[in-house]
PDB file of C-alpha atoms in Angstrom:
ATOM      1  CA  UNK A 147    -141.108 -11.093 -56.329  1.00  0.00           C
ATOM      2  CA  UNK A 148    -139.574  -7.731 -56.977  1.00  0.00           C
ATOM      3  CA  UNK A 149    -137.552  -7.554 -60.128  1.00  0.00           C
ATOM      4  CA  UNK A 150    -134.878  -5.398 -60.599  1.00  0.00           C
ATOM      5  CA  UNK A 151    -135.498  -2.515 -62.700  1.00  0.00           C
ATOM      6  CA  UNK A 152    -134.366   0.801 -62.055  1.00  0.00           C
ATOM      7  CA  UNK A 153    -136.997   2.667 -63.590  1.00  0.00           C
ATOM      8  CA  UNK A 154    -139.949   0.363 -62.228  1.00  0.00           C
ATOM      9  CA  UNK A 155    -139.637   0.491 -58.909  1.00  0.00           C
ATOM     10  CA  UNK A 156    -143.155   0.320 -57.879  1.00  0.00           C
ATOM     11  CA  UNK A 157    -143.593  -2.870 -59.714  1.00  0.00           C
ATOM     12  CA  UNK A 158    -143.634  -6.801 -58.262  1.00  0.00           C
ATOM     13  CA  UNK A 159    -144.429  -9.435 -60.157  1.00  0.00           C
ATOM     14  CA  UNK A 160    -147.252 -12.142 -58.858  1.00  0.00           C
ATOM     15  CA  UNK A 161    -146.322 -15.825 -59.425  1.00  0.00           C
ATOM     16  CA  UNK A 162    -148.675 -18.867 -58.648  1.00  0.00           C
ATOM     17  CA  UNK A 163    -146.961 -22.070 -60.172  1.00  0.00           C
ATOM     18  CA  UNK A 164    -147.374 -26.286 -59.866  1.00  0.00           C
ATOM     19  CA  UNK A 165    -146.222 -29.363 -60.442  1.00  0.00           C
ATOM     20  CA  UNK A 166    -148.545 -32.168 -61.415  1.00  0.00           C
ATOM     21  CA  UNK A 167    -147.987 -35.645 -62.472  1.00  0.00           C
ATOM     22  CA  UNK A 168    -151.520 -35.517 -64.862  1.00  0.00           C
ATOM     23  CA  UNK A 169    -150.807 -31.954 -65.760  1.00  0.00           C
ATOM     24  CA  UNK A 170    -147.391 -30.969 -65.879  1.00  0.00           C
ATOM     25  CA  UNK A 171    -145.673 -27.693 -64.352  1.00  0.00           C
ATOM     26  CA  UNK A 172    -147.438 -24.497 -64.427  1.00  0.00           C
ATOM     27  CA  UNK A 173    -146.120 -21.067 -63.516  1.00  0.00           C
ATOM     28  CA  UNK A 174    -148.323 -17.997 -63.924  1.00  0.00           C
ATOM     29  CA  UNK A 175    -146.898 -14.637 -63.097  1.00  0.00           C
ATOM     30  CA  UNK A 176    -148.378 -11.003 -63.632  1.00  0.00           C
ATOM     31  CA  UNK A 177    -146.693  -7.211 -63.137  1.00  0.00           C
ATOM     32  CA  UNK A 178    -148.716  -5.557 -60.857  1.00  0.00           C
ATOM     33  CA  UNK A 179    -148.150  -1.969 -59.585  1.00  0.00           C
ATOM     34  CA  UNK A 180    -147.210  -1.925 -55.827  1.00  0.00           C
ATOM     35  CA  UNK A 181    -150.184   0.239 -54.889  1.00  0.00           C
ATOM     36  CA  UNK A 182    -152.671  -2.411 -56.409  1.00  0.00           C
ATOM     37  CA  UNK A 183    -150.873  -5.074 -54.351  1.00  0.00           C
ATOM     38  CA  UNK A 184    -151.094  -3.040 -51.018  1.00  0.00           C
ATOM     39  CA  UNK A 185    -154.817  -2.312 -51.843  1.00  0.00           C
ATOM     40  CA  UNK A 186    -155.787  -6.244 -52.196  1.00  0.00           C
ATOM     41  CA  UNK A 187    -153.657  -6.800 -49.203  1.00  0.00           C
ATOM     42  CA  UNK A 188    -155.392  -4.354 -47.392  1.00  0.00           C
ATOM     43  CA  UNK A 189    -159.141  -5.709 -47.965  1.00  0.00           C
ATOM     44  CA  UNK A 190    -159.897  -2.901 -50.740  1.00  0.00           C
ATOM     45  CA  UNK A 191    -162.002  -3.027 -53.254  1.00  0.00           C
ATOM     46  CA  UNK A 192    -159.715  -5.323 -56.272  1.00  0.00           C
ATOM     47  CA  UNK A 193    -162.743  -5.415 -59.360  1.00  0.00           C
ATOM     48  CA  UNK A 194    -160.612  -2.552 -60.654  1.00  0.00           C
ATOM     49  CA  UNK A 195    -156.898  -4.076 -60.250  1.00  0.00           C
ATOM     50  CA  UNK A 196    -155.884  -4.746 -63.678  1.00  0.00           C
ATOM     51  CA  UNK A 197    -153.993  -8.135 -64.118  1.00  0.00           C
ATOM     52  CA  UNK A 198    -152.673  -9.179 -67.268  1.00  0.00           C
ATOM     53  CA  UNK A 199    -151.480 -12.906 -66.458  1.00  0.00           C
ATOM     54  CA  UNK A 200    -148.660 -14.725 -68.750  1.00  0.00           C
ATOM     55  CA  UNK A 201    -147.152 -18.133 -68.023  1.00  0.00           C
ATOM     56  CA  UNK A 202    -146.086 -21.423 -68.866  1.00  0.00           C
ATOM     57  CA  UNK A 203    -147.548 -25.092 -69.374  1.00  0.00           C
ATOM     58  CA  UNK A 204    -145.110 -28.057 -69.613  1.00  0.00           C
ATOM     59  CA  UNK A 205    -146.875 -30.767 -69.976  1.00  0.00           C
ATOM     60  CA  UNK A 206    -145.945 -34.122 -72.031  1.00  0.00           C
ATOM     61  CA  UNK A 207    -146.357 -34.935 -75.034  1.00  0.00           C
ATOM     62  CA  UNK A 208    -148.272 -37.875 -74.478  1.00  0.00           C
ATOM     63  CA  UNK A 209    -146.316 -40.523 -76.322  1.00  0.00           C
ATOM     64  CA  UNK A 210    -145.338 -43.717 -73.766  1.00  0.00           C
ATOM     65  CA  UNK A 211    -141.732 -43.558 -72.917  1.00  0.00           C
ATOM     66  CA  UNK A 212    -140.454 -46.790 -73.293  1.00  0.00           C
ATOM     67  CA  UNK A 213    -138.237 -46.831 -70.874  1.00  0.00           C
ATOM     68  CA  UNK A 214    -140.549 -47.680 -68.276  1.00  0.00           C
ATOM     69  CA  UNK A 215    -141.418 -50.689 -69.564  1.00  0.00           C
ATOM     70  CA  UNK A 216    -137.812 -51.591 -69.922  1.00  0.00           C
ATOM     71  CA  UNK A 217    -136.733 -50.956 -73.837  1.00  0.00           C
ATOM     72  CA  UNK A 218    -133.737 -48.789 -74.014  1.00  0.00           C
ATOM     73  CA  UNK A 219    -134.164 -45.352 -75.591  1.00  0.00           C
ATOM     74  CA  UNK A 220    -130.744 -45.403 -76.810  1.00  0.00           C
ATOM     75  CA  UNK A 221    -130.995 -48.405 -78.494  1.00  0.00           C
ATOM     76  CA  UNK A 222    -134.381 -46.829 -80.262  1.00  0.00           C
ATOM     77  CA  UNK A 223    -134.198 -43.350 -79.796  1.00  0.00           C
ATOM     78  CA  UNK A 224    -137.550 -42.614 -81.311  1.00  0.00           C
ATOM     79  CA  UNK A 225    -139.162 -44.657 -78.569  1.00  0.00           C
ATOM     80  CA  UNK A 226    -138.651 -41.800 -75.799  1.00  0.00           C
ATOM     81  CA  UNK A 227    -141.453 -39.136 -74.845  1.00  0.00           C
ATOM     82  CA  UNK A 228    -141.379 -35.432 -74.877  1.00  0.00           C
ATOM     83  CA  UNK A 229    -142.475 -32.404 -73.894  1.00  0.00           C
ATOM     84  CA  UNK A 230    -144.663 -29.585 -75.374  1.00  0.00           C
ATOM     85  CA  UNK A 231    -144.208 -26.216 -73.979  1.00  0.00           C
ATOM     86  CA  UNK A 232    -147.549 -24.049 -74.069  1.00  0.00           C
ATOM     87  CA  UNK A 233    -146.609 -19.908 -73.436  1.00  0.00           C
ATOM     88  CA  UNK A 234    -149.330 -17.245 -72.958  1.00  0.00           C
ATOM     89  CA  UNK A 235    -148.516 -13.335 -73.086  1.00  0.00           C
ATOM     90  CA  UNK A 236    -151.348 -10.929 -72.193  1.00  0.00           C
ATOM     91  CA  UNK A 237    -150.455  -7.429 -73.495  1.00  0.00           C
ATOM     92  CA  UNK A 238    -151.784  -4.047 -73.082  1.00  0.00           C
ATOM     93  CA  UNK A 239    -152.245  -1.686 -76.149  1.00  0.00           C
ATOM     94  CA  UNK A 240    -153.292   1.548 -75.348  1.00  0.00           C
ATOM     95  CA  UNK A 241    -155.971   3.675 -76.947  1.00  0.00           C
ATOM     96  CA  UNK A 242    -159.499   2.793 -78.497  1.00  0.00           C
ATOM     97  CA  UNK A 243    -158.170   3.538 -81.722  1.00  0.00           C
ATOM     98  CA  UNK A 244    -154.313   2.196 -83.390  1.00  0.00           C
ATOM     99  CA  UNK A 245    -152.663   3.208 -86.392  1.00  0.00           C
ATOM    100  CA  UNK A 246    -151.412   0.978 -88.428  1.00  0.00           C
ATOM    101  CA  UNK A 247    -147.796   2.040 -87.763  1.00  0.00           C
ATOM    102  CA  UNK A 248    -148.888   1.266 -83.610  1.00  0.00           C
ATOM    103  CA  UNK A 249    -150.492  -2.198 -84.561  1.00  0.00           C
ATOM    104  CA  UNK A 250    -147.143  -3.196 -86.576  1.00  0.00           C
ATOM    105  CA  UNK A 251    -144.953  -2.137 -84.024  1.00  0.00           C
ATOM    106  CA  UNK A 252    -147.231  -4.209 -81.328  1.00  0.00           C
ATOM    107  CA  UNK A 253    -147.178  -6.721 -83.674  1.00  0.00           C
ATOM    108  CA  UNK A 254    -143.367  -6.376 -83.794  1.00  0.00           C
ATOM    109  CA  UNK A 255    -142.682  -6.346 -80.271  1.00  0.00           C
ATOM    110  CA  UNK A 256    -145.065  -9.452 -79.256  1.00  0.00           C
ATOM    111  CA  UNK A 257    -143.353 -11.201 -82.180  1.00  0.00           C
ATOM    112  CA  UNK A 258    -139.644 -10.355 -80.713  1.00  0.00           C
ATOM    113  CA  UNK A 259    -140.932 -11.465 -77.302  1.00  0.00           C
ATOM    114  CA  UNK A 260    -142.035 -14.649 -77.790  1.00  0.00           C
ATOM    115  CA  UNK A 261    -139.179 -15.392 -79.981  1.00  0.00           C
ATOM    116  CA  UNK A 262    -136.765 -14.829 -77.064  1.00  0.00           C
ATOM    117  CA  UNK A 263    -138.203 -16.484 -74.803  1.00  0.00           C
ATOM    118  CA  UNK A 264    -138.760 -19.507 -76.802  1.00  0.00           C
ATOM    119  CA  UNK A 265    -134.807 -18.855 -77.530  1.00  0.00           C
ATOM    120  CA  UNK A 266    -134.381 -18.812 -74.041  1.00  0.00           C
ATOM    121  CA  UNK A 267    -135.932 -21.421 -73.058  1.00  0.00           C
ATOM    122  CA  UNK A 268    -134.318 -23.567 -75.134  1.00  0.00           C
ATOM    123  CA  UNK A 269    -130.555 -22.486 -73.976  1.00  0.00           C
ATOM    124  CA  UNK A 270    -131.393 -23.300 -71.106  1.00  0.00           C
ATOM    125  CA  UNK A 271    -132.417 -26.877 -71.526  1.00  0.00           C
ATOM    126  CA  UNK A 272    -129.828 -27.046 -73.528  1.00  0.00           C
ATOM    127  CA  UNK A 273    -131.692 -27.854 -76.819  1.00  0.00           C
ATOM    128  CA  UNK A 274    -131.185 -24.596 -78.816  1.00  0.00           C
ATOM    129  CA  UNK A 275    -129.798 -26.429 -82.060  1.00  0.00           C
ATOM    130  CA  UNK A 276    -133.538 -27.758 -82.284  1.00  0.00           C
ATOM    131  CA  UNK A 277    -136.223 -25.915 -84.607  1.00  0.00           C
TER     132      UNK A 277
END
């Protein structure tokens, strides 16, 4: 996929995702410089690509659902299963070395990005009153 941003225009994003009944969905995606793409495509050497995968798990929870085995969930509400949602951001920090001011500021900027997209995600399954 190639996203659209202006000033990245030599970046595509590689996606692998699944659905399984045992599992649950799975989507794994990673930036990768265009170059680095054309290389692999091209039967270069790839121990030197850098890939920093992120993704998504949505798996269940677990419980039984009820339903299934004919009880009504909205007669017992608490008798219906769920889902957990597992998310995984690898991040590159530059440098052997970090201030303290760099490691607060990385700290700052993972914390605001997995805050949106676990705001996000929930507006758009329409559950964002939930905590």
């Amino acid at each position: 996929m190639q996203p659209y941003v202006p000033n990245e225009k030599n970046m595509l994003i590689l996606q692998e995702s699944s659905i399984n009944e045992s599992l649950g969905a799975i989507i794994i995606y990673a930036p990768m410089e265009l170059q680095s793409i054309t290389s692999a495509v091209n039967g270069e050497d790839t121990t030197i690509t850098p890939i920093l995968p992120s993704g998504y798990i949505i798996s269940s929870d677990g419980h039984l659902d009820h339903n299934e085995i004919g009880e009504s969930s909205s007669s017992n509400p608490s008798n219906t299963s769920g889902s957990l949602l597992t998310a995984a951001f690898h991040i590159l920090l530059g440098g052997n070395t970090l201030s303290e001011q760099q490691i607060m500021e990385s700290v700052a900027t993972v914390d605001s990005l997995i805050s949106s997209t676990v705001q996000k995600i929930k507006v758009a399954l329409d559950c964002s009153e939930l905590d």
